Amino acid sequence: MQERGGRVKNPTLRDVARLADVSVATASKALNGRNHVHPETRTRVLEAARLLSFTPNTLAQGLLAGQTGTVGLITGDLDGRFSIPILMGAEDAFGTGKMSVFLCDARGDSIREQYHLQALLGRRVDGLIVVGSTTNSRPSLGDLPVPVVYAYGPSTDPNDISLVPDNVQAGADAARHLVSRGRRHIAHITGDVDYAAAQDRTRGITSVLDDAGIELVGGEARYGTWSEEWGRTATARLLEEHPETDGILCGNDQIARGALDTLRDAGWDVPTRVAVMGFDNWEVFTSGARPHLSSVDMNLEVLGRTAARRLFEAIEGTATPGTEELPCRVVVRETT
Amino acid sequence: MQERGGRVKNPTLRDVARLADVSVATASKALNGRNHVHPETRTRVLEAARLLSFTPNTLAQGLLAGQTGTVGLITGDLDGRFSIPILMGAEDAFGTGKMSVFLCDARGDSIREQYHLQALLGRRVDGLIVVGSTTNSRPSLGDLPVPVVYAYGPSTDPNDISLVPDNVQAGADAARHLVSRGRRHIAHITGDVDYAAAQDRTRGITSVLDDAGIELVGGEARYGTWSEEWGRTATARLLEEHPETDGILCGNDQIARGALDTLRDAGWDVPTRVAVMGFDNWEVFTSGARPHLSSVDMNLEVLGRTAARRLFEAIEGTATPGTEELPCRVVVRETT
DNA sequence: TTGTACGCGTTATCAT
DNA sequence: ATGATAACGCGTACAA
């Protein structure tokens, strides 16, 4: 096993103290930069620690301090692409090495969620971030001994702290963008109607169009699935029924890709004849598209960072319950 | 704060013992199902624990046991889609709640990696999994007080434990599949030549074609980038120069999507005139394609689970150093 | 300036 | 069957 200058596997403060010929108390003070320790002694201790490649046991410190410097991150679907940016943002905000993150994937199963929760509470995490797989609201974890922040998917309990992307604003901004490009015959092809995201975006879109005295092509949004396939079939139907269409707002980037494919097959030029726009700004889809797809970014990294900050505040005790909606951002590319 | 039947925020074993009117020792035995404790006493303790919603402090347990029940997961790129399935597989294998996973994203920065490493060692993780962002080999973390398993991107040190997908076999299987479909004029369009994955797959492909007495169309693989764009341009050039082409092996699913788009524009039917195949089996790309794209799955969840198992073995002391190559799997859909 | 002693929450040993 | 006590590794009042 490792034997790098020292001798024991996991050197403790006692080992360091012994080697430096001081008491553990003095060693502790020296290593933690406290006062009342002779400079020469300090260097001796530091040298001993270096020699043994001593790493203080954070768990023991935490046991004493009552704070572990760890947070739990419970996500509903790791494979889903929404949790990852949020997770990265959170990890980012916690600072490298300062705070450590326990990751748990409940896979949408509340039993599994409970198991993970117990494990995390047993490890005395200082706080919890719960990331939803959709923006649909979810049952609260209830009264826990540590603060909780719900990200992406909000808690149903208004006394919890929740953070969600402002999908109404996202829809509104997208619609405004198309209108500002002179489009007057705008259709909306989107995903599963059971998704709050779909409904919220539709609401934002129609509200802006109402203000502009415009009606959605066909009178209403076209709900389906979040797939390219649906984008293609819905668009084909749309072109046939409403050849006057000059703008299509798609519920996500995959639907938009499907729309673009069908438009290309039909020989409709984008963006000259029809402008197309997606949601989510999934780079691998937007930049692979012909032409490059305009989209609305959910700013998920920001959401993750904000979640981390809110959690800190909650830990400090300066909590502000309620659901906070974070702004989204239109990214203009070649399809609009 | 929470007040669910009990009174204190974080009840300790002492609180439980006090409420059950026994000593902490007895309480501990009762809760842990040890012998030599009266049934009636046990129920009294259990009831007290339930009342206080007592959760044993895993940190204190670990302090005593010398095992923390935690592992560190250091990934090079969270956003990359390769780490996620591996991470899920590992999380899966560790068992829900049994073992907890610290997640760290080093973002490809070795300084950051060192910081995370220190934090993890300080938290006395029982082991470490290092996930690479590519299959290119990476420098070893060196001699650590805990076992390490390198997943996806292997360590350069053969004494380390490394796990990688068998890309040579993947290429070979893909080529075999196309040959078995009667294709004789097969081209290979792939990504950045600096990627070991690209080279390995090419090697597997050419070796099979050699055995079949076939040469790659154009005599060699066409390296570029891992993008749809490259798939389109490379395919356009290919069709012009080699109209005899009846099969295209694409280095990943995005390149394959690009190839399909170009073929469709050119009016070449897939799979009648040309068969197309990708690598990675990224579902969102394969099932969105027209027709559905055949691909080679890297079995990353299996790789993640295996990494977790190997780590367990290493923790138990039954280590087997070296680089292990895990099999990939051809997924046949409509393009072949 | 340095050292002694206690406590954090838990488990195991050894008495009782 | 139950309880007192030591130990895990560390920080900190307090005494020297």
XYZ file of C-alpha atoms (C1' of nucleotides) in Angstrom:
704
model
C 0.000 0.000 0.000
C 0.915 3.670 -0.151
C 4.013 4.494 1.789
C 4.839 7.981 0.607
C 7.402 9.121 3.169
C 5.120 8.246 6.059
C 4.231 4.942 7.551
C 0.558 4.616 8.417
C -2.324 4.351 6.002
C -4.603 6.995 7.373
C -2.551 9.271 9.593
C -4.459 11.046 12.349
C -3.752 14.245 14.149
C -2.164 12.148 16.880
C 0.381 10.802 14.433
C 1.240 14.295 13.306
C 1.485 15.530 16.878
C 3.696 12.635 17.846
C 6.043 13.206 14.925
C 6.232 16.926 15.639
C 6.665 16.186 19.339
C 3.743 18.300 20.473
C 0.276 17.642 21.855
C -2.690 17.102 19.582
C -4.113 20.392 20.740
C -1.056 22.291 19.605
C -0.996 20.372 16.363
C -4.625 21.255 15.762
C -4.023 24.934 16.420
C -0.956 24.979 14.217
C -2.724 23.352 11.294
C -5.791 25.541 11.603
C -3.808 28.747 11.772
C -4.966 29.671 15.251
C -3.065 32.125 17.411
C -0.870 31.414 20.413
C 1.430 28.982 18.711
C 5.128 29.561 18.243
C 6.101 30.076 14.580
C 8.813 27.486 14.818
C 6.429 24.958 16.347
C 3.955 25.649 13.607
C 6.444 24.941 10.858
C 7.453 21.750 12.630
C 3.840 20.598 12.740
C 3.203 21.583 9.148
C 6.287 19.678 8.081
C 5.143 16.614 9.995
C 1.715 16.809 8.380
C 3.287 17.120 4.963
C 5.560 14.169 5.634
C 2.654 11.959 6.602
C 0.475 13.434 3.856
C -2.038 14.075 6.598
C -5.592 14.874 5.581
C -7.886 15.937 8.413
C -10.929 13.754 8.818
C -13.771 15.967 7.719
C -16.305 13.601 9.266
C -14.804 13.959 12.711
C -14.719 17.710 12.258
C -18.326 17.655 11.234
C -19.314 15.522 14.157
C -17.912 18.154 16.419
C -19.077 21.203 14.524
C -22.591 19.957 13.815
C -22.120 20.850 10.161
C -20.971 18.369 7.579
C -20.306 20.568 4.584
C -22.349 18.218 2.426
C -25.622 18.600 0.592
C -27.869 16.043 -0.996
C -29.074 16.282 -4.558
C -32.084 14.114 -5.319
C -32.995 13.975 -8.953
C -35.987 12.386 -10.594
C -34.304 11.407 -13.806
C -30.614 11.536 -14.341
C -30.924 10.502 -17.973
C -33.218 13.393 -18.599
C -31.221 16.281 -19.901
C -32.706 18.836 -17.539
C -31.185 17.676 -14.285
C -27.628 17.746 -15.581
C -27.226 21.470 -16.242
C -28.972 22.225 -12.961
C -26.690 19.832 -11.182
C -23.667 21.470 -12.808
C -24.832 24.904 -11.803
C -25.339 23.786 -8.232
C -21.984 22.045 -8.072
C -20.479 25.199 -9.458
C -22.067 27.473 -6.887
C -21.016 25.308 -3.988
C -17.421 25.905 -4.950
C -14.809 23.316 -5.779
C -14.077 21.167 -2.780
C -15.692 23.525 -0.301
C -19.000 21.713 -0.188
C -19.503 18.155 -1.378
C -22.589 16.894 -3.161
C -24.281 13.557 -2.643
C -26.047 12.566 -5.819
C -29.095 10.329 -5.734
C -31.292 9.264 -8.596
C -34.746 8.272 -7.448
C -35.787 7.304 -11.001
C -39.192 8.772 -10.377
C -39.919 6.214 -7.692
C -41.087 7.648 -4.381
C -40.064 4.529 -2.463
C -36.551 4.864 -3.736
C -36.722 8.551 -2.934
C -37.522 7.735 0.677
C -34.577 5.361 0.914
C -32.217 7.957 -0.458
C -33.688 10.549 1.835
C -33.016 8.402 4.881
C -29.453 7.771 3.747
C -28.883 11.474 3.284
C -30.406 12.465 6.593
C -28.315 9.784 8.277
C -25.249 11.358 6.743
C -26.397 14.659 8.221
C -26.391 16.675 5.036
C -26.690 20.395 5.681
C -29.386 20.745 3.054
C -31.197 19.174 0.146
C -31.915 20.077 -3.447
C -34.687 18.163 -5.146
C -34.633 18.312 -8.935
C -37.775 17.398 -10.817
C -37.853 15.735 -14.206
C -40.603 18.050 -15.408
C -41.874 21.436 -14.340
C -45.008 19.786 -13.025
C -45.343 20.333 -9.314
C -44.661 17.441 -6.984
C -45.605 16.515 -3.409
C -43.497 18.090 -0.705
C -41.026 15.987 1.216
C -42.649 17.461 4.289
C -41.071 18.705 7.448
C -37.408 17.743 7.442
C -34.640 18.540 9.904
C -32.756 20.268 7.080
C -33.746 22.908 4.545
C -34.885 21.830 1.089
C -34.945 23.628 -2.236
C -37.046 22.281 -5.093
C -35.587 23.005 -8.509
C -37.252 22.757 -11.934
C -40.207 20.817 -10.554
C -41.729 22.886 -7.734
C -43.295 21.569 -4.558
C -47.043 21.746 -4.201
C -46.559 23.233 -0.763
C -46.231 27.043 -1.062
C -44.279 27.095 2.195
C -41.444 25.234 0.510
C -38.736 26.966 -1.473
C -39.162 26.265 -5.185
C -37.319 27.439 -8.274
C -38.706 27.042 -11.788
C -38.013 28.460 -15.234
C -40.596 31.042 -16.216
C -42.207 29.167 -19.057
C -44.967 31.735 -19.493
C -42.389 34.405 -20.106
C -40.464 32.009 -22.339
C -43.517 31.505 -24.524
C -44.271 35.210 -24.540
C -40.720 36.140 -25.546
C -40.724 33.579 -28.323
C -44.016 34.892 -29.673
C -42.835 38.481 -29.421
C -39.712 37.551 -31.342
C -41.705 36.050 -34.203
C -44.097 38.966 -34.273
C -41.180 41.380 -34.361
C -39.996 39.506 -37.434
C -43.233 40.407 -39.126
C -44.967 37.049 -38.758
C -48.737 37.140 -38.511
C -49.776 33.544 -39.137
C -48.160 31.673 -36.291
C -48.832 28.062 -35.331
C -47.847 26.296 -32.141
C -46.885 22.634 -32.223
C -46.011 21.286 -28.818
C -45.753 18.181 -26.662
C -47.817 16.334 -24.120
C -50.649 18.467 -22.764
C -50.098 16.967 -19.334
C -46.849 18.883 -19.026
C -47.074 22.168 -17.208
C -44.266 23.396 -19.440
C -46.430 22.878 -22.518
C -49.405 24.658 -21.021
C -47.373 27.533 -19.588
C -45.603 28.213 -22.856
C -48.873 28.110 -24.733
C -50.319 30.586 -22.269
C -47.425 32.998 -22.772
C -47.688 32.693 -26.520
C -51.432 33.269 -26.786
C -51.311 36.191 -24.398
C -48.791 38.003 -26.590
C -50.654 37.144 -29.761
C -53.900 38.364 -28.217
C -52.286 41.690 -27.456
C -51.142 41.894 -31.070
C -54.615 41.063 -32.305
C -53.418 37.776 -33.773
C -54.896 34.333 -33.395
C -52.938 31.091 -33.431
C -53.176 29.381 -36.800
C -55.965 26.841 -36.485
C -57.234 28.594 -33.389
C -55.312 26.556 -30.866
C -52.060 24.859 -29.927
C -51.387 21.404 -31.346
C -50.492 19.022 -28.543
C -48.793 15.684 -29.174
C -45.493 14.220 -28.004
C -42.071 15.801 -27.507
C -40.618 14.012 -30.529
C -39.281 14.768 -33.996
C -41.853 12.392 -35.341
C -44.707 14.492 -34.011
C -42.996 17.605 -35.319
C -43.000 16.121 -38.799
C -46.574 14.848 -38.880
C -48.061 17.916 -37.237
C -46.197 20.186 -39.607
C -47.315 18.202 -42.651
C -50.910 18.549 -41.559
C -50.386 22.229 -40.818
C -48.972 23.057 -44.250
C -51.842 21.350 -45.927
C -54.584 22.980 -43.894
C -52.996 26.411 -43.500
C -50.704 27.357 -46.354
C -50.739 30.920 -45.072
C -48.578 29.893 -42.095
C -45.440 32.033 -41.825
C -44.204 31.084 -38.351
C -44.085 27.913 -36.260
C -43.362 27.883 -32.557
C -42.347 24.372 -31.537
C -42.644 23.121 -27.967
C -39.085 21.849 -27.941
C -36.082 21.557 -30.207
C -36.894 18.046 -31.322
C -40.319 19.012 -32.550
C -38.668 21.933 -34.299
C -36.238 19.584 -36.011
C -39.139 17.543 -37.249
C -40.830 20.689 -38.518
C -37.690 21.766 -40.356
C -37.406 18.373 -42.032
C -40.965 18.477 -43.267
C -40.603 22.052 -44.482
C -37.481 21.117 -46.395
C -39.230 18.149 -47.987
C -42.123 20.399 -48.962
C -39.775 22.987 -50.396
C -40.795 25.766 -48.031
C -37.838 28.007 -47.377
C -36.808 28.766 -43.806
C -36.784 31.493 -42.665
C -37.960 33.315 -45.769
C -41.370 31.736 -46.047
C -41.688 30.314 -42.555
C -39.837 31.128 -39.385
C -39.264 28.268 -36.927
C -38.362 28.352 -33.293
C -37.786 25.741 -30.599
C -37.570 25.617 -26.824
C -34.831 24.304 -24.500
C -31.908 25.311 -26.714
C -30.405 21.857 -26.746
C -27.185 22.655 -28.535
C -26.774 19.293 -30.195
C -30.116 19.796 -31.906
C -29.985 23.502 -32.638
C -26.550 23.504 -34.244
C -27.143 20.297 -36.175
C -30.228 21.757 -37.812
C -30.381 23.258 -41.277
C -30.460 26.174 -40.894
C -29.308 26.612 -37.302
C -32.315 26.639 -35.037
C -33.403 29.628 -32.967
C -34.577 28.558 -29.540
C -35.406 29.663 -26.019
C -32.824 28.749 -23.413
C -34.140 27.822 -19.960
C -30.971 29.059 -18.244
C -30.785 25.872 -16.257
C -27.231 26.409 -15.031
C -28.370 29.694 -13.547
C -31.302 27.884 -12.003
C -28.911 25.384 -10.459
C -26.647 28.083 -9.108
C -29.608 29.961 -7.705
C -30.877 26.792 -6.063
C -27.526 26.404 -4.346
C -27.591 30.000 -3.178
C -31.136 29.719 -1.879
C -30.140 26.591 -0.031
C -27.252 28.426 1.585
C -29.598 31.175 2.673
C -31.994 28.618 4.083
C -29.156 26.983 5.987
C -28.118 30.355 7.359
C -31.707 30.807 8.409
C -32.581 33.666 6.072
C -35.222 31.682 4.269
C -37.762 33.056 1.812
C -40.457 30.468 1.114
C -42.388 30.460 -2.114
C -41.961 29.646 -5.771
C -39.519 31.801 -7.664
C -39.670 31.945 -11.466
C -36.400 32.492 -13.274
C -36.189 34.221 -16.643
C -35.482 32.408 -19.903
C -33.558 33.764 -22.842
C -34.266 33.859 -26.555
C -31.321 32.670 -28.644
C -31.620 33.887 -32.206
C -30.051 31.815 -34.947
C -30.906 31.309 -38.589
C -34.477 30.004 -38.541
C -36.088 33.302 -37.508
C -39.062 23.803 13.106
C -40.127 20.159 12.900
C -41.823 18.925 15.990
C -43.316 15.661 14.852
C -44.172 14.038 18.168
C -40.673 14.577 19.529
C -38.994 17.642 20.786
C -35.391 17.995 19.641
C -34.161 18.763 16.140
C -31.606 16.047 15.711
C -32.319 13.364 18.281
C -29.368 11.266 19.340
C -29.205 7.795 20.714
C -29.089 9.335 24.180
C -32.438 10.951 23.625
C -33.915 7.650 22.555
C -32.373 5.839 25.524
C -33.637 8.467 27.923
C -37.170 8.256 26.543
C -37.137 4.451 26.671
C -35.599 4.598 30.114
C -32.589 2.441 29.250
C -28.888 3.034 28.752
C -27.455 4.067 25.405
C -25.765 0.701 25.154
C -29.057 -1.131 25.405
C -30.697 1.262 23.037
C -27.942 0.654 20.503
C -28.287 -3.102 20.795
C -32.031 -2.939 20.516
C -31.944 -0.792 17.404
C -29.264 -2.871 15.734
C -31.028 -6.151 16.382
C -28.300 -7.561 18.581
C -28.907 -10.415 20.993
C -29.235 -10.279 24.765
C -31.976 -7.710 24.873
C -35.411 -8.373 26.256
C -38.139 -8.335 23.589
C -40.228 -5.953 25.602
C -37.296 -3.602 26.066
C -36.593 -3.722 22.389
C -40.095 -2.685 21.432
C -39.942 0.135 23.966
C -36.714 1.404 22.397
C -38.047 1.053 18.875
C -41.137 2.963 19.851
C -39.065 5.723 21.368
C -36.937 5.938 18.240
C -40.042 6.134 16.095
C -41.513 8.813 18.274
C -38.444 10.981 18.004
C -38.006 10.058 14.323
C -34.494 9.098 15.252
C -31.970 8.615 12.456
C -28.615 7.214 13.505
C -25.685 9.423 12.660
C -23.869 7.554 9.914
C -20.819 9.768 10.359
C -20.365 8.694 13.953
C -20.834 5.085 12.944
C -18.256 5.483 10.225
C -15.821 7.170 12.552
C -15.867 4.090 14.691
C -16.025 1.503 11.943
C -13.352 3.048 9.769
C -15.682 2.750 6.798
C -17.890 5.564 5.619
C -20.115 3.826 3.122
C -19.428 6.550 0.602
C -17.616 6.592 -2.700
C -16.421 9.468 -4.831
C -17.292 9.834 -8.469
C -15.040 12.205 -10.360
C -16.166 12.940 -13.869
C -14.407 14.886 -16.573
C -17.487 16.262 -18.234
C -20.922 16.089 -16.752
C -22.511 17.671 -19.811
C -21.035 14.986 -21.968
C -23.567 12.266 -22.460
C -21.177 9.433 -21.679
C -20.694 10.033 -17.975
C -24.395 10.006 -17.188
C -25.253 6.415 -18.084
C -22.073 5.236 -16.378
C -22.976 7.235 -13.332
C -26.457 5.748 -13.327
C -25.112 2.236 -13.628
C -22.732 2.816 -10.749
C -25.422 4.371 -8.579
C -27.582 1.408 -9.419
C -24.975 -1.175 -8.441
C -24.237 0.499 -5.132
C -27.799 -0.120 -4.120
C -30.344 2.438 -3.072
C -29.310 4.056 0.170
C -26.737 1.433 1.031
C -23.782 3.347 -0.350
C -23.815 7.060 -1.070
C -22.083 8.712 -3.976
C -20.218 12.006 -3.930
C -20.365 13.536 -7.366
C -17.621 15.864 -8.556
C -17.222 17.457 -11.938
C -13.633 18.397 -12.655
C -14.573 19.934 -16.015
C -11.425 18.529 -17.527
C -9.271 20.681 -15.276
C -6.595 18.804 -13.338
C -6.310 21.540 -10.716
C -9.996 21.246 -9.983
C -9.597 17.502 -9.972
C -6.975 17.783 -7.244
C -9.244 19.976 -5.135
C -12.107 17.522 -5.435
C -9.750 14.668 -4.692
C -8.618 16.293 -1.468
C -12.190 16.952 -0.426
C -13.119 13.332 -1.079
C -10.126 11.921 0.758
C -10.892 14.227 3.654
C -14.376 12.767 3.744
C -12.786 9.336 3.883
C -14.539 7.842 0.899
C -14.109 4.086 0.714
C -13.220 4.245 -2.961
C -13.142 6.332 -6.100
C -14.463 6.019 -9.636
C -12.915 8.278 -12.233
C -14.965 8.716 -15.386
C -13.230 10.043 -18.484
C -14.899 12.212 -21.108
C -13.324 10.216 -23.916
C -11.830 6.749 -24.203
C -8.400 8.310 -24.518
C -6.176 7.215 -21.667
C -5.396 9.678 -18.920
C -2.669 10.073 -16.294
C -3.117 8.020 -13.159
C -4.077 9.700 -9.916
C -1.156 7.838 -8.425
C -0.899 6.072 -5.111
C -3.963 6.873 -3.045
C -5.078 5.588 0.349
C -8.244 4.244 -1.294
C -8.840 2.070 -4.351
C -9.642 3.702 -7.671
C -11.437 2.437 -10.769
C -11.089 4.298 -14.052
C -14.167 4.043 -16.254
C -14.555 4.882 -19.954
C -11.211 6.720 -20.066
C -8.545 4.287 -18.826
C -5.480 5.184 -16.801
C -2.116 5.093 -18.508
C -0.789 3.054 -15.612
C -1.412 -0.663 -16.263
C -1.352 -1.311 -12.518
C -4.549 0.690 -12.147
C -7.974 -0.818 -12.639
C -9.536 0.462 -15.854
C -12.782 -0.298 -17.664
C -13.444 0.699 -21.276
C -15.926 -0.205 -23.995
C -14.373 -2.488 -26.584
C -14.440 -0.154 -29.542
C -12.442 -2.472 -31.746
C -15.079 -5.141 -31.288
C -17.780 -2.517 -31.780
C -16.316 -1.556 -35.144
C -15.880 -5.173 -36.125
C -19.448 -6.076 -35.230
C -20.805 -3.126 -37.166
C -18.790 -4.062 -40.224
C -19.834 -7.698 -39.928
C -23.450 -6.612 -39.745
C -23.200 -4.606 -42.953
C -21.344 -7.373 -44.745
C -23.988 -9.868 -43.634
C -26.515 -7.576 -45.283
C -24.699 -8.093 -48.560
C -22.911 -4.743 -48.636
C -19.582 -4.714 -50.452
C -18.868 -1.018 -50.970
C -18.648 0.309 -47.467
C -17.398 3.746 -46.468
C -16.451 4.961 -42.992
C -17.129 8.541 -41.997
C -16.008 9.313 -38.487
C -14.945 12.030 -36.062
C -11.752 13.544 -34.756
C -8.752 11.347 -35.474
C -7.317 12.273 -32.065
C -9.997 10.202 -30.380
C -8.988 6.688 -29.474
C -12.615 5.694 -30.055
C -12.399 6.780 -33.695
C -9.169 4.907 -34.296
C -10.261 1.762 -32.467
C -13.516 1.519 -34.345
C -11.749 2.067 -37.629
C -9.341 -0.704 -36.720
C -12.143 -3.124 -35.983
C -13.912 -2.233 -39.206
C -10.908 -2.600 -41.499
C -9.881 -5.858 -39.891
C -13.265 -7.416 -40.668
C -13.341 -5.992 -44.177
C -9.831 -7.292 -44.791
C -10.948 -10.764 -43.813
C -13.837 -10.466 -46.239
C -11.534 -9.286 -48.974
C -13.164 -5.890 -49.075
C -11.535 -2.480 -49.014
C -13.078 0.642 -47.511
C -14.567 2.856 -50.196
C -11.909 5.432 -51.010
C -9.289 3.264 -49.359
C -9.469 4.834 -45.919
C -11.662 6.219 -43.158
C -12.811 9.807 -43.468
C -11.976 11.705 -40.277
C -13.593 15.006 -39.384
C -15.682 16.133 -36.444
C -18.406 14.345 -34.453
C -21.149 16.525 -35.940
C -24.155 16.266 -38.238
C -22.567 18.928 -40.380
C -19.546 16.765 -41.073
C -21.819 13.827 -41.737
C -23.597 15.836 -44.424
C -20.551 17.243 -46.180
C -18.578 14.020 -46.060
C -21.515 12.077 -47.410
C -22.094 14.554 -50.224
C -18.473 14.201 -51.282
C -18.706 10.437 -50.963
C -21.754 10.091 -53.197
C -20.122 12.182 -55.858
C -16.797 10.350 -55.849
C -18.108 6.843 -55.216
C -21.609 6.247 -56.544
C -21.057 2.523 -56.023
C -21.274 2.992 -52.248
C -23.889 0.706 -50.691
C -23.052 1.041 -47.003
C -21.899 3.839 -44.694
C -20.551 3.276 -41.207
C -20.708 6.541 -39.303
C -18.492 7.226 -36.275
C -21.437 8.314 -34.159
C -25.167 8.842 -34.422
C -24.908 12.512 -35.243
C -22.698 11.884 -38.229
C -25.163 9.200 -39.253
C -28.019 11.684 -39.053
C -26.100 14.012 -41.295
C -25.505 11.174 -43.748
C -29.206 10.268 -43.782
C -30.164 13.867 -44.500
C -27.807 14.110 -47.432
C -28.923 10.749 -48.817
C -32.534 11.836 -48.627
C -31.771 15.090 -50.409
C -29.943 13.145 -53.095
C -32.806 10.724 -53.450
C -30.814 7.655 -52.444
C -33.077 5.222 -50.674
C -32.085 3.863 -47.266
C -31.631 0.979 -46.731
C -32.378 -0.269 -50.246
C -29.555 1.473 -52.022
C -27.374 2.361 -49.045
C -27.294 0.976 -45.540
C -26.339 3.401 -42.755
C -25.195 2.716 -39.250
C -24.108 4.838 -36.312
C -22.304 4.372 -33.020
C -23.338 5.195 -29.434
C -27.033 4.404 -29.880
C -28.158 7.765 -28.581
C -31.869 7.104 -28.489
C -32.953 10.649 -29.144
C -31.035 10.570 -32.417
C -31.702 7.028 -33.523
C -35.456 7.119 -33.047
C -35.841 10.605 -34.484
C -34.142 9.561 -37.706
C -35.932 8.635 -40.909
C -35.792 5.682 -41.075
C -34.888 4.660 -37.527
C -31.140 4.406 -37.248
C -29.264 1.177 -36.546
C -26.409 1.762 -34.142
C -23.900 0.160 -31.807
C -24.659 0.552 -28.125
C -21.669 0.989 -25.807
C -23.509 -0.619 -22.875
C -22.461 2.225 -20.634
C -24.852 1.345 -17.810
C -23.258 -2.079 -17.678
C -19.876 -0.415 -17.670
C -20.954 1.735 -14.733
C -22.290 -1.237 -12.822
C -19.138 -3.183 -13.497
C -17.041 -0.258 -12.310
C -18.960 -0.269 -9.049
C -18.468 -4.010 -8.664
C -14.760 -3.784 -9.388
C -14.496 -1.018 -6.845
C -16.186 -3.197 -4.254
C -13.744 -5.990 -4.993
C -10.849 -3.591 -4.685
C -12.198 -2.368 -1.352
C -12.515 -5.970 -0.189
C -8.917 -6.437 -1.229
C -9.540 -8.841 -4.094
C -8.179 -6.498 -6.709
C -7.372 -7.383 -10.307
C -5.336 -4.609 -11.927
C -5.378 -4.017 -15.643
C -7.627 -2.666 -18.354
C -10.800 -4.603 -18.982
C -12.672 -4.156 -22.260
C -16.436 -4.555 -22.129
C -18.472 -5.754 -25.100
C -20.707 -3.498 -27.167
C -23.962 -4.464 -28.799
C -25.342 -3.953 -32.298
C -28.881 -2.572 -32.301
C -30.577 -3.227 -35.621
C -33.267 -0.818 -36.757
C -34.427 0.288 -40.174
C -31.324 1.720 -41.826
C -29.583 -1.612 -42.320
C 3.105 29.278 24.330
C 1.764 24.617 25.361
C -0.839 20.722 27.333
C -4.955 18.464 29.674
C -9.500 17.225 29.407
C -13.965 17.062 27.587
C -17.456 16.389 24.099
C -19.481 15.298 19.370
C -22.748 10.191 18.455
C -22.065 5.683 18.053
C -20.556 0.737 18.872
C -18.088 -2.918 21.358
C -16.138 -4.801 25.454
C -16.578 -6.100 29.810
C -18.826 -6.007 34.155
C -22.831 -6.519 36.702
C -30.540 -8.789 30.222
C -28.586 -4.443 31.186
C -25.228 -0.749 32.063
C -20.743 1.725 32.576
C -16.888 2.806 29.845
C -13.514 3.210 26.237
C -12.678 4.308 21.665
C -13.041 6.538 16.823
C -10.495 11.781 15.209
C -10.948 16.241 16.014
C -11.601 21.179 18.148
C -11.680 24.026 22.083
C -12.230 25.787 26.783
C -9.331 25.948 30.431
C -5.298 25.186 33.202
C -0.435 25.343 33.491
